Short mmCIF file of C-alpha atoms and ligand atoms in Angstrom, two decimals:
data_model
loop_
_atom_site.label_atom_id
_atom_site.label_comp_id
_atom_site.label_asym_id
_atom_site.label_seq_id
_atom_site.Cartn_x
_atom_site.Cartn_y
_atom_site.Cartn_z
CA MET A 283 -24.47 -9.01 -17.60
CA ALA A 284 -24.85 -6.99 -14.42
CA ARG A 285 -25.76 -9.04 -11.34
CA ASP A 286 -25.07 -9.08 -7.39
CA ALA A 287 -23.20 -12.29 -7.06
CA GLU A 288 -22.26 -15.09 -8.80
CA VAL A 289 -24.03 -17.50 -6.42
CA LEU A 290 -27.40 -16.49 -4.41
CA ILE A 291 -27.57 -18.78 -1.06
CA ALA A 292 -31.11 -18.99 0.49
CA GLY A 293 -30.68 -19.90 3.89
CA GLY A 294 -28.47 -18.60 6.47
CA GLY A 295 -28.35 -21.13 9.39
CA LEU A 296 -24.87 -22.90 9.31
CA ILE A 297 -24.45 -24.50 6.01
CA GLY A 298 -25.50 -21.32 3.84
CA PRO A 299 -22.85 -19.12 5.89
CA LEU A 300 -20.17 -21.85 5.53
CA LEU A 301 -20.51 -22.08 1.65
CA GLY A 302 -20.72 -18.25 1.53
CA LEU A 303 -17.04 -18.15 3.08
CA ALA A 304 -15.88 -21.32 0.82
CA LEU A 305 -16.77 -19.57 -2.31
CA ASP A 306 -15.02 -16.46 -0.83
CA ARG A 307 -11.74 -18.22 -0.38
CA ALA A 308 -12.09 -19.78 -3.83
CA GLY A 309 -12.65 -16.42 -5.59
CA ILE A 310 -16.50 -16.89 -6.04
CA SER A 311 -18.84 -14.10 -5.17
CA SER A 312 -21.77 -14.73 -3.27
CA LEU A 313 -24.73 -13.65 -1.10
CA VAL A 314 -26.34 -15.30 1.93
CA LEU A 315 -29.77 -14.58 2.29
CA ASP A 316 -31.64 -15.45 5.60
CA ALA A 317 -35.08 -15.07 6.22
CA ALA A 318 -34.58 -14.73 10.37
CA PRO A 319 -33.24 -11.81 12.18
CA PRO A 320 -29.40 -11.73 13.11
CA ALA A 321 -28.31 -14.57 15.40
CA GLY A 322 -26.58 -12.12 17.88
CA ALA A 323 -23.38 -12.66 19.68
CA ASP A 324 -22.17 -15.86 22.05
CA ARG A 325 -25.55 -16.23 24.27
CA GLY A 326 -24.02 -18.15 26.98
CA LEU A 327 -23.96 -22.20 27.45
CA ASP A 328 -27.77 -23.44 25.92
CA GLY A 329 -26.65 -27.08 25.42
CA ARG A 330 -27.27 -26.88 21.66
CA ALA A 331 -23.95 -28.45 20.14
CA TYR A 332 -22.62 -30.25 16.99
CA ALA A 333 -20.34 -33.63 17.29
CA LEU A 334 -17.90 -32.18 14.52
CA SER A 335 -15.99 -34.94 12.82
CA ARG A 336 -12.59 -34.78 12.17
CA GLY A 337 -13.22 -34.05 8.33
CA SER A 338 -15.62 -31.01 9.26
CA VAL A 339 -12.75 -30.19 11.51
CA ARG A 340 -9.91 -30.18 8.87
CA TYR A 341 -12.49 -28.10 6.51
CA LEU A 342 -12.74 -25.30 9.09
CA GLN A 343 -8.99 -25.13 9.28
CA ALA A 344 -8.60 -25.03 5.49
CA LEU A 345 -11.05 -22.24 5.60
CA GLY A 346 -9.06 -20.30 8.57
CA LEU A 347 -11.85 -20.56 10.82
CA TRP A 348 -11.06 -23.60 13.36
CA ASP A 349 -8.41 -21.12 15.38
CA ARG A 350 -11.25 -19.34 16.65
CA LEU A 351 -13.16 -22.23 17.52
CA ALA A 352 -10.73 -24.46 18.90
CA ALA A 353 -10.49 -22.73 22.58
CA GLY A 354 -14.21 -23.86 23.43
CA ALA A 355 -14.25 -27.12 21.54
CA GLN A 356 -14.13 -30.25 23.49
CA PRO A 357 -12.14 -33.02 22.00
CA ILE A 358 -13.92 -36.39 21.69
CA CYS A 359 -11.73 -38.99 22.68
CA GLY A 360 -13.76 -42.09 22.50
CA VAL A 361 -17.67 -43.15 21.97
CA ARG A 362 -19.54 -45.89 23.72
CA VAL A 363 -22.86 -47.39 22.18
CA GLY A 364 -24.86 -49.49 24.28
CA ASP A 365 -28.10 -50.91 24.09
CA GLY A 366 -30.47 -50.40 27.40
CA ARG A 367 -33.39 -50.21 29.00
CA ALA A 368 -34.50 -47.06 31.41
CA GLY A 369 -33.04 -47.86 34.89
CA GLU A 370 -31.21 -50.48 33.91
CA GLY A 371 -28.15 -49.11 32.16
CA ALA A 372 -26.62 -50.70 28.99
CA SER A 373 -26.37 -54.45 28.32
CA PRO A 374 -23.09 -55.88 28.63
CA LEU A 375 -22.42 -55.87 24.94
CA THR A 376 -21.31 -52.30 24.27
CA LEU A 377 -19.22 -50.87 21.35
CA SER A 378 -16.16 -48.91 22.22
CA LEU A 379 -14.52 -46.72 19.97
CA ASP A 380 -11.33 -44.82 20.93
CA ASP A 381 -9.32 -42.32 19.63
CA HIS A 382 -6.21 -44.50 20.01
CA ASP A 383 -7.52 -46.96 17.26
CA LEU A 384 -7.31 -44.05 14.92
CA GLY A 385 -3.88 -42.84 15.86
CA GLU A 386 -4.67 -39.49 14.22
CA GLY A 387 -5.88 -37.79 17.78
CA PRO A 388 -9.56 -37.17 18.53
CA LEU A 389 -12.34 -38.50 16.75
CA GLY A 390 -13.91 -35.27 16.64
CA TYR A 391 -14.86 -32.16 18.46
CA MET A 392 -18.26 -31.01 20.33
CA VAL A 393 -18.62 -27.43 19.30
CA GLU A 394 -21.37 -25.31 20.61
CA ASP A 395 -23.88 -23.67 18.69
CA ARG A 396 -23.27 -20.06 20.50
CA HIS A 397 -19.46 -20.42 19.08
CA LEU A 398 -20.22 -21.54 15.63
CA ARG A 399 -23.33 -19.65 14.32
CA PRO A 400 -21.87 -16.27 15.24
CA LEU A 401 -18.19 -16.98 13.98
CA LEU A 402 -19.76 -18.02 10.67
CA ALA A 403 -22.09 -14.81 10.65
CA GLU A 404 -19.29 -12.29 11.46
CA SER A 405 -16.86 -13.88 9.26
CA LEU A 406 -19.18 -13.21 6.44
CA GLY A 407 -19.88 -9.67 7.14
CA GLY A 408 -21.96 -7.42 4.83
CA ARG A 409 -22.38 -10.61 2.55
CA LEU A 410 -24.89 -12.15 4.90
CA HIS A 411 -28.37 -10.55 4.59
CA SER A 412 -30.85 -11.13 7.51
CA ARG A 413 -34.59 -10.84 7.28
CA ALA A 414 -34.31 -11.51 3.52
CA GLN A 415 -36.93 -13.89 2.84
CA VAL A 416 -36.84 -15.55 -0.60
CA THR A 417 -40.20 -15.93 -1.99
CA SER A 418 -39.58 -17.12 -5.75
CA HIS A 419 -36.86 -17.48 -8.32
CA GLN A 420 -36.73 -17.92 -12.00
CA ALA A 421 -33.97 -19.41 -13.95
CA GLY A 422 -33.29 -18.06 -17.14
CA PRO A 423 -30.58 -17.94 -19.76
CA GLY A 424 -27.44 -17.05 -18.14
CA GLN A 425 -28.85 -15.92 -14.81
CA VAL A 426 -31.27 -16.57 -12.15
CA SER A 427 -33.24 -14.18 -10.17
CA VAL A 428 -34.39 -14.40 -6.73
CA THR A 429 -37.19 -12.45 -5.34
CA LEU A 430 -37.46 -11.17 -1.32
CA ALA A 431 -40.36 -10.87 0.56
CA SER A 432 -39.58 -7.34 0.22
CA ALA A 433 -39.97 -7.41 -3.30
CA ALA A 434 -36.24 -6.55 -3.95
CA LYS A 435 -34.92 -8.39 -6.62
CA LEU A 436 -31.45 -10.09 -6.82
CA THR A 437 -29.73 -12.03 -10.05
CA GLY A 438 -26.64 -14.36 -9.79
CA GLN A 439 -25.69 -17.65 -12.04
CA LEU A 440 -26.43 -19.91 -9.72
CA LEU A 441 -28.87 -20.26 -6.51
CA VAL A 442 -28.36 -22.77 -3.56
CA ALA A 443 -30.95 -23.93 -1.72
CA ALA A 444 -29.85 -23.93 1.80
CA ASP A 445 -32.93 -23.10 3.28
CA GLY A 446 -33.25 -25.97 5.45
CA ARG A 447 -35.33 -29.38 5.98
CA ALA A 448 -38.71 -27.83 4.51
CA SER A 449 -36.96 -25.99 1.65
CA GLY A 450 -39.20 -23.90 0.20
CA VAL A 451 -36.84 -23.04 -2.64
CA ALA A 452 -36.86 -26.90 -3.67
CA ARG A 453 -40.53 -26.87 -3.46
CA ARG A 454 -41.05 -24.04 -5.89
CA ALA A 455 -38.80 -25.55 -8.17
CA GLY A 456 -40.85 -28.73 -8.41
CA ILE A 457 -38.04 -30.84 -6.31
CA GLY A 458 -40.18 -33.79 -4.50
CA ARG A 459 -39.20 -35.09 -1.05
CA VAL A 460 -39.08 -38.59 0.81
CA VAL A 461 -40.61 -37.51 4.17
CA LYS A 462 -40.86 -40.22 6.79
CA ASP A 463 -42.17 -38.84 10.26
CA TYR A 464 -40.35 -41.02 13.06
CA GLY A 465 -43.00 -39.92 15.62
CA GLN A 466 -40.34 -39.18 18.00
CA THR A 467 -38.62 -35.70 19.63
CA ALA A 468 -35.51 -35.18 20.76
CA LEU A 469 -35.14 -32.93 23.76
CA VAL A 470 -32.02 -31.09 23.93
CA ALA A 471 -30.39 -29.87 27.33
CA ALA A 472 -27.01 -28.60 29.01
CA ILE A 473 -26.27 -30.90 31.96
CA ALA A 474 -23.80 -30.01 34.76
CA HIS A 475 -22.37 -33.28 36.24
CA GLU A 476 -20.29 -34.19 39.24
CA GLN A 477 -17.51 -36.59 37.53
CA PRO A 478 -15.33 -35.52 34.77
CA HIS A 479 -16.56 -37.26 31.41
CA GLY A 480 -12.95 -37.92 30.24
CA GLY A 481 -14.01 -36.46 26.80
CA LEU A 482 -16.41 -39.70 26.26
CA ALA A 483 -19.62 -39.47 23.99
CA HIS A 484 -22.32 -41.88 25.19
CA GLN A 485 -25.06 -43.30 22.94
CA LEU A 486 -27.61 -45.42 24.71
CA PHE A 487 -30.06 -47.01 22.89
CA LEU A 488 -33.74 -47.36 24.74
CA PRO A 489 -36.97 -48.63 23.29
CA SER A 490 -38.59 -45.20 22.80
CA GLY A 491 -35.45 -43.59 20.92
CA PRO A 492 -31.58 -42.89 21.68
CA LEU A 493 -30.19 -40.99 24.50
CA ALA A 494 -26.85 -39.37 23.50
CA ILE A 495 -24.43 -37.60 26.35
CA LEU A 496 -22.13 -35.49 24.37
CA PRO A 497 -18.79 -34.29 26.38
CA LEU A 498 -18.69 -30.37 26.53
CA PRO A 499 -16.11 -28.27 28.33
CA GLY A 500 -15.60 -28.89 31.64
CA ASN A 501 -17.98 -31.02 33.60
CA ARG A 502 -21.02 -30.46 31.35
CA ALA A 503 -23.17 -32.42 28.64
CA SER A 504 -25.04 -31.77 26.14
CA VAL A 505 -27.91 -34.32 26.31
CA VAL A 506 -29.90 -35.26 23.39
CA TRP A 507 -32.91 -37.25 24.63
CA THR A 508 -35.19 -38.71 22.02
CA GLU A 509 -38.41 -40.01 23.11
CA ASN A 510 -42.14 -40.93 21.49
CA THR A 511 -43.81 -37.66 20.72
CA ALA A 512 -46.62 -38.16 23.46
CA ARG A 513 -43.99 -38.66 26.26
CA ALA A 514 -41.70 -35.90 25.05
CA ALA A 515 -44.71 -33.37 25.36
CA GLU A 516 -44.88 -34.65 28.83
CA LEU A 517 -41.58 -34.04 29.50
CA GLU A 518 -41.42 -31.13 27.77
CA ALA A 519 -44.47 -29.67 29.87
CA MET A 520 -42.41 -30.32 33.06
CA ASP A 521 -40.60 -27.58 35.23
CA ASP A 522 -36.93 -27.96 35.34
CA ALA A 523 -37.10 -30.04 38.63
CA GLY A 524 -39.39 -32.40 37.08
CA PHE A 525 -37.19 -32.87 33.72
CA ILE A 526 -34.29 -33.52 35.74
CA ALA A 527 -36.08 -36.36 38.06
CA ALA A 528 -37.19 -38.02 35.05
CA LEU A 529 -33.78 -37.91 33.27
CA ARG A 530 -32.13 -39.15 36.46
CA PRO A 531 -32.79 -42.81 35.75
CA VAL A 532 -32.19 -42.75 31.93
CA PHE A 533 -28.99 -40.71 32.31
CA GLY A 534 -27.75 -43.28 34.86
CA ARG A 535 -25.38 -42.50 37.72
CA PHE A 536 -21.85 -42.84 36.33
CA LEU A 537 -21.06 -39.20 36.33
CA GLY A 538 -22.61 -38.54 39.87
CA ALA A 539 -24.96 -36.05 40.73
CA ILE A 540 -26.88 -33.75 37.60
CA ALA A 541 -28.13 -30.77 37.14
CA LEU A 542 -29.52 -28.34 34.54
CA ALA A 543 -27.11 -25.85 33.16
CA GLY A 544 -28.91 -23.84 30.21
CA ALA A 545 -32.15 -23.77 28.51
CA ARG A 546 -34.48 -26.89 27.18
CA TRP A 547 -34.95 -27.22 23.22
CA SER A 548 -36.91 -29.43 21.47
CA TYR A 549 -37.10 -30.89 18.08
CA PRO A 550 -39.83 -33.26 16.21
CA LEU A 551 -37.73 -35.80 14.25
CA GLY A 552 -38.11 -36.94 10.58
CA LEU A 553 -36.55 -38.03 7.65
CA SER A 554 -36.81 -35.66 4.69
CA LEU A 555 -34.94 -36.45 1.56
CA ALA A 556 -34.71 -34.49 -1.71
CA GLN A 557 -35.37 -36.68 -4.77
CA SER A 558 -33.04 -34.34 -6.99
CA LEU A 559 -29.92 -32.35 -5.87
CA THR A 560 -30.19 -29.92 -8.78
CA GLY A 561 -32.53 -27.95 -11.15
CA PRO A 562 -32.36 -25.17 -13.70
CA ARG A 563 -29.53 -23.00 -11.99
CA LEU A 564 -30.22 -24.83 -8.83
CA VAL A 565 -28.37 -26.65 -6.41
CA LEU A 566 -29.73 -27.97 -2.84
CA ALA A 567 -27.00 -28.48 0.18
CA GLY A 568 -27.56 -29.30 3.77
CA ASP A 569 -30.48 -30.19 5.67
CA ALA A 570 -32.45 -28.75 2.38
CA ALA A 571 -30.90 -32.07 0.42
CA HIS A 572 -31.39 -34.32 3.54
CA GLY A 573 -33.04 -33.92 6.94
CA LEU A 574 -31.88 -37.05 9.04
CA HIS A 575 -32.30 -38.46 12.35
CA PRO A 576 -29.89 -37.07 14.88
CA LEU A 577 -28.80 -40.50 15.93
CA ALA A 578 -25.36 -40.65 14.66
CA GLY A 579 -24.81 -36.83 15.29
CA GLN A 580 -23.91 -36.68 11.61
CA GLY A 581 -26.24 -34.15 9.74
CA LEU A 582 -24.11 -30.99 10.21
CA ASN A 583 -20.93 -33.31 8.84
CA LEU A 584 -23.11 -34.22 5.74
CA GLY A 585 -23.87 -30.83 5.01
CA PHE A 586 -20.07 -29.56 5.46
CA ARG A 587 -19.09 -32.60 2.82
CA ASP A 588 -21.96 -31.00 0.52
CA VAL A 589 -20.35 -27.46 1.04
CA ALA A 590 -16.81 -28.80 0.17
CA ALA A 591 -17.74 -30.77 -2.78
CA LEU A 592 -19.82 -28.11 -3.91
CA ALA A 593 -17.08 -25.20 -3.51
CA GLU A 594 -14.46 -27.64 -5.14
CA THR A 595 -16.82 -28.35 -8.16
CA LEU A 596 -17.63 -24.39 -8.74
CA ALA A 597 -14.10 -23.48 -8.35
CA GLY A 598 -12.78 -26.11 -10.90
CA ALA A 599 -15.59 -24.90 -13.68
CA VAL A 600 -14.99 -21.03 -13.02
CA ARG A 601 -11.01 -21.92 -13.30
CA LEU A 602 -11.91 -22.96 -16.68
CA GLY A 603 -14.19 -20.31 -17.70
CA ARG A 604 -17.34 -22.13 -17.12
CA ASP A 605 -20.94 -21.08 -15.93
CA PRO A 606 -21.34 -21.99 -12.34
CA GLY A 607 -24.76 -22.20 -12.87
CA ASP A 608 -23.89 -25.07 -15.79
CA ALA A 609 -26.27 -27.88 -15.78
CA MET A 610 -23.18 -30.32 -16.47
CA VAL A 611 -21.43 -28.48 -13.76
CA LEU A 612 -24.45 -29.07 -11.14
CA ALA A 613 -24.75 -32.70 -12.39
CA SER A 614 -21.01 -33.27 -11.44
CA TYR A 615 -21.81 -32.23 -7.99
CA ALA A 616 -24.91 -34.18 -7.63
CA ARG A 617 -23.29 -37.37 -8.75
CA TRP A 618 -20.43 -36.69 -6.42
CA ARG A 619 -22.55 -36.13 -3.50
CA HIS A 620 -25.53 -38.88 -3.98
CA ALA A 621 -23.75 -42.30 -2.59
CA ASP A 622 -22.85 -40.39 0.82
CA ILE A 623 -26.35 -38.95 1.22
CA ALA A 624 -28.12 -42.05 0.31
CA ALA A 625 -25.71 -44.11 2.80
CA LEU A 626 -26.05 -42.27 5.73
CA ALA A 627 -29.97 -41.55 5.33
CA ALA A 628 -30.51 -45.43 4.96
CA ALA A 629 -28.02 -45.95 7.99
CA THR A 630 -29.88 -43.72 10.20
CA ASP A 631 -33.18 -44.73 9.06
CA GLY A 632 -32.33 -48.38 9.84
CA ILE A 633 -30.57 -47.98 12.94
CA ASN A 634 -33.45 -45.96 14.64
CA ALA A 635 -35.75 -48.80 13.37
CA LEU A 636 -33.59 -51.67 14.64
CA PHE A 637 -33.05 -50.11 18.04
CA SER A 638 -36.03 -47.89 19.05
CA ASN A 639 -38.24 -51.07 20.47
CA ASP A 640 -38.38 -53.57 23.01
CA ASP A 641 -38.72 -56.82 20.74
CA PRO A 642 -36.38 -59.55 22.43
CA ALA A 643 -35.72 -60.81 18.88
CA LEU A 644 -34.67 -57.69 17.72
CA ARG A 645 -32.72 -56.78 21.24
CA LEU A 646 -30.72 -60.09 20.82
CA LEU A 647 -29.87 -59.48 17.16
CA ARG A 648 -28.47 -55.50 17.69
CA ASP A 649 -26.41 -56.75 20.88
CA ALA A 650 -24.70 -59.43 19.16
CA GLY A 651 -23.64 -56.91 16.29
CA LEU A 652 -22.62 -54.47 18.97
CA GLY A 653 -20.61 -57.17 20.55
CA LEU A 654 -19.14 -58.38 17.13
CA ALA A 655 -18.49 -55.29 15.90
CA ASP A 656 -16.45 -54.27 19.06
CA ARG A 657 -14.16 -57.48 18.64
CA ILE A 658 -13.42 -57.67 15.04
CA PRO A 659 -10.69 -54.96 14.53
CA VAL A 660 -11.27 -54.16 10.86
CA LEU A 661 -14.85 -53.36 11.55
CA ARG A 662 -14.05 -51.40 14.49
CA ARG A 663 -11.37 -49.41 12.40
CA SER A 664 -13.61 -48.61 9.44
CA LEU A 665 -16.40 -47.52 12.03
CA ILE A 666 -14.27 -45.18 13.45
CA ARG A 667 -13.20 -43.78 10.35
CA GLU A 668 -16.55 -43.28 9.53
CA ALA A 669 -17.54 -41.47 12.62
CA ALA A 670 -14.35 -39.46 12.29
CA GLY A 671 -15.63 -38.47 8.87
CA LEU A 672 -12.45 -39.70 6.94
CA ALA A 673 -13.87 -42.52 4.88
CA GLY A 674 -15.09 -42.19 1.16
CA ASP A 675 -14.63 -39.77 -1.70
CA LEU A 676 -13.64 -36.55 0.48
CA PRO A 677 -13.14 -32.89 -0.88
CA VAL A 678 -9.55 -32.17 -1.04
CA ALA A 679 -9.97 -29.81 1.98
CA MET A 680 -11.37 -32.44 4.04
CA ARG A 681 -8.38 -35.27 3.37
C1 LIG B 1287 -31.10 -32.59 18.19
C2 LIG B 1287 -30.26 -32.66 17.04
C3 LIG B 1287 -28.96 -32.59 17.48
C4 LIG B 1287 -28.11 -32.74 16.42
N1 LIG B 1287 -26.64 -32.79 16.40
C5 LIG B 1287 -26.05 -32.73 15.52
C6 LIG B 1287 -24.54 -33.21 15.79
O1 LIG B 1287 -24.14 -33.60 16.73
N2 LIG B 1287 -23.69 -33.29 14.52
C7 LIG B 1287 -24.25 -33.26 13.13
O2 LIG B 1287 -23.31 -33.16 12.37
N3 LIG B 1287 -25.28 -32.63 12.75
C8 LIG B 1287 -26.39 -32.51 14.11
N4 LIG B 1287 -27.85 -32.19 13.76
C9 LIG B 1287 -27.96 -32.02 12.67
C10 LIG B 1287 -27.66 -30.13 12.24
O3 LIG B 1287 -28.17 -29.66 13.36
C11 LIG B 1287 -28.14 -30.08 10.71
O4 LIG B 1287 -28.00 -30.64 10.14
C12 LIG B 1287 -27.89 -28.16 10.44
O5 LIG B 1287 -28.14 -27.53 11.32
C13 LIG B 1287 -28.52 -27.90 9.45
O6 LIG B 1287 -28.17 -26.76 8.93
P1 LIG B 1287 -28.85 -25.88 7.75
O7 LIG B 1287 -28.08 -24.82 7.43
O8 LIG B 1287 -28.71 -27.10 6.31
O9 LIG B 1287 -30.27 -26.22 8.03
P2 LIG B 1287 -30.75 -24.77 8.96
O10 LIG B 1287 -30.31 -24.59 10.08
O11 LIG B 1287 -32.38 -25.59 9.03
O12 LIG B 1287 -31.05 -23.38 8.42
C14 LIG B 1287 -32.04 -22.99 7.66
C15 LIG B 1287 -31.88 -21.85 7.41
O13 LIG B 1287 -32.90 -20.99 6.21
C16 LIG B 1287 -33.42 -19.93 6.38
N5 LIG B 1287 -34.54 -20.15 5.59
C17 LIG B 1287 -36.00 -20.67 5.38
N6 LIG B 1287 -36.69 -20.33 4.39
C18 LIG B 1287 -36.13 -19.49 3.82
C19 LIG B 1287 -36.24 -18.43 2.89
N7 LIG B 1287 -37.53 -18.59 2.27
N8 LIG B 1287 -35.56 -17.51 2.51
C20 LIG B 1287 -34.27 -17.40 3.03
N9 LIG B 1287 -34.11 -17.86 4.51
C21 LIG B 1287 -34.59 -19.12 4.65
C22 LIG B 1287 -33.78 -20.26 8.00
O14 LIG B 1287 -33.99 -18.81 8.69
C23 LIG B 1287 -32.54 -21.29 8.36
O15 LIG B 1287 -31.72 -20.06 9.23
C24 LIG B 1287 -28.63 -32.47 14.93
C25 LIG B 1287 -29.83 -32.01 14.56
C26 LIG B 1287 -30.77 -31.80 15.71
C27 LIG B 1287 -32.29 -31.61 15.56
#
């Protein structure tokens, strides 16, 4: 039967193109369809960056992409987690995770969006179709067809929904979602600072939400400042000088003077979890499957593990001459991914509830927890392996 590709991927953010490249390496043809216009080349420092775990970096290495990212990536040598109040700094009980505890090099790398996104798009070449909004799909015997806003039709054997946390593809397939509004907004900005950061990432839990200070090359950091929605709207409305003045007491003085080094962004935060990872000739991956709170910097890493598991599952099926859209093949992907997704969704949701308040009893409990985790070597080591993305049932290319 004539078809446009074996796999059609709806969504050309980060996960869709990564999957397209992974399938390409496995000899499976795909087309990535994205509603938005092309991303364009490197846009200059803008502060949006991802903490990629060791597991994700290994995957980019396996796909032959890491060499082109390495020069602009910042190794994460350690993480400091503390519980604090604005202007008071962290409580004395903090959790420190260091790369020497792992003994295998950095815990991960900070990679800027302006480097990662264009690299994925460029590597996919003509297989990434921009301004190609998927408006409907229909699964039938042996194939799935997709209709675009332009009325063009494409056919394949499997459709992957990688169209983000509000996945229209999943909704139209009747897949329900668990949705929770956190009443918080993450404000993201690039900050230049006076003192070197030494490759350390800081996560300070404040009553209104966490503040992450993530190291970038040079004396620069990507700041992810979570505030309740009303306060975030006030901060957003401020001019740059007002914003920096408001950030100053929250940021602390440990890196010396600070200044804004790029644009400012804001992201309303919520949990958006699909109730099923599969439908007829359909699978979900990335935020379409699981939109999480960014407090642990793990959402994209989780999506990388979806991609690696899906590519490995489909490659195994195709090698045996099976149809990649077969329900049994898709069910094995869903079984593989279920525990990892559920555990991270529960962890990020639970940590946000435990830390984003000023309740004295909870403060005592979480400080004791951080102190304990810091002092028990087995617990520290397992936390480090989790943070580095080296724990659990990993796809071969990430081990
Ligand atoms: C503030 C913040 C900080 C974060 N930091 C980290 C971090 O440090 N580490 C980490 O691992 N993760 C982090 N994350 C999470 C990470 O950004 C997301 O998990 C990741 O970007 C999801 O990628 P995606 O491709 O699945 O979805 P998206 O990036 O949402 O892409 C979806 C794509 O689908 C397209 N689309 C939508 N509808 C259609 C349609 N009908 N047809 C065709 N295309 C369509 C859209 O145009 C878009 O390009 C952070 C998130 C936030 C908000």
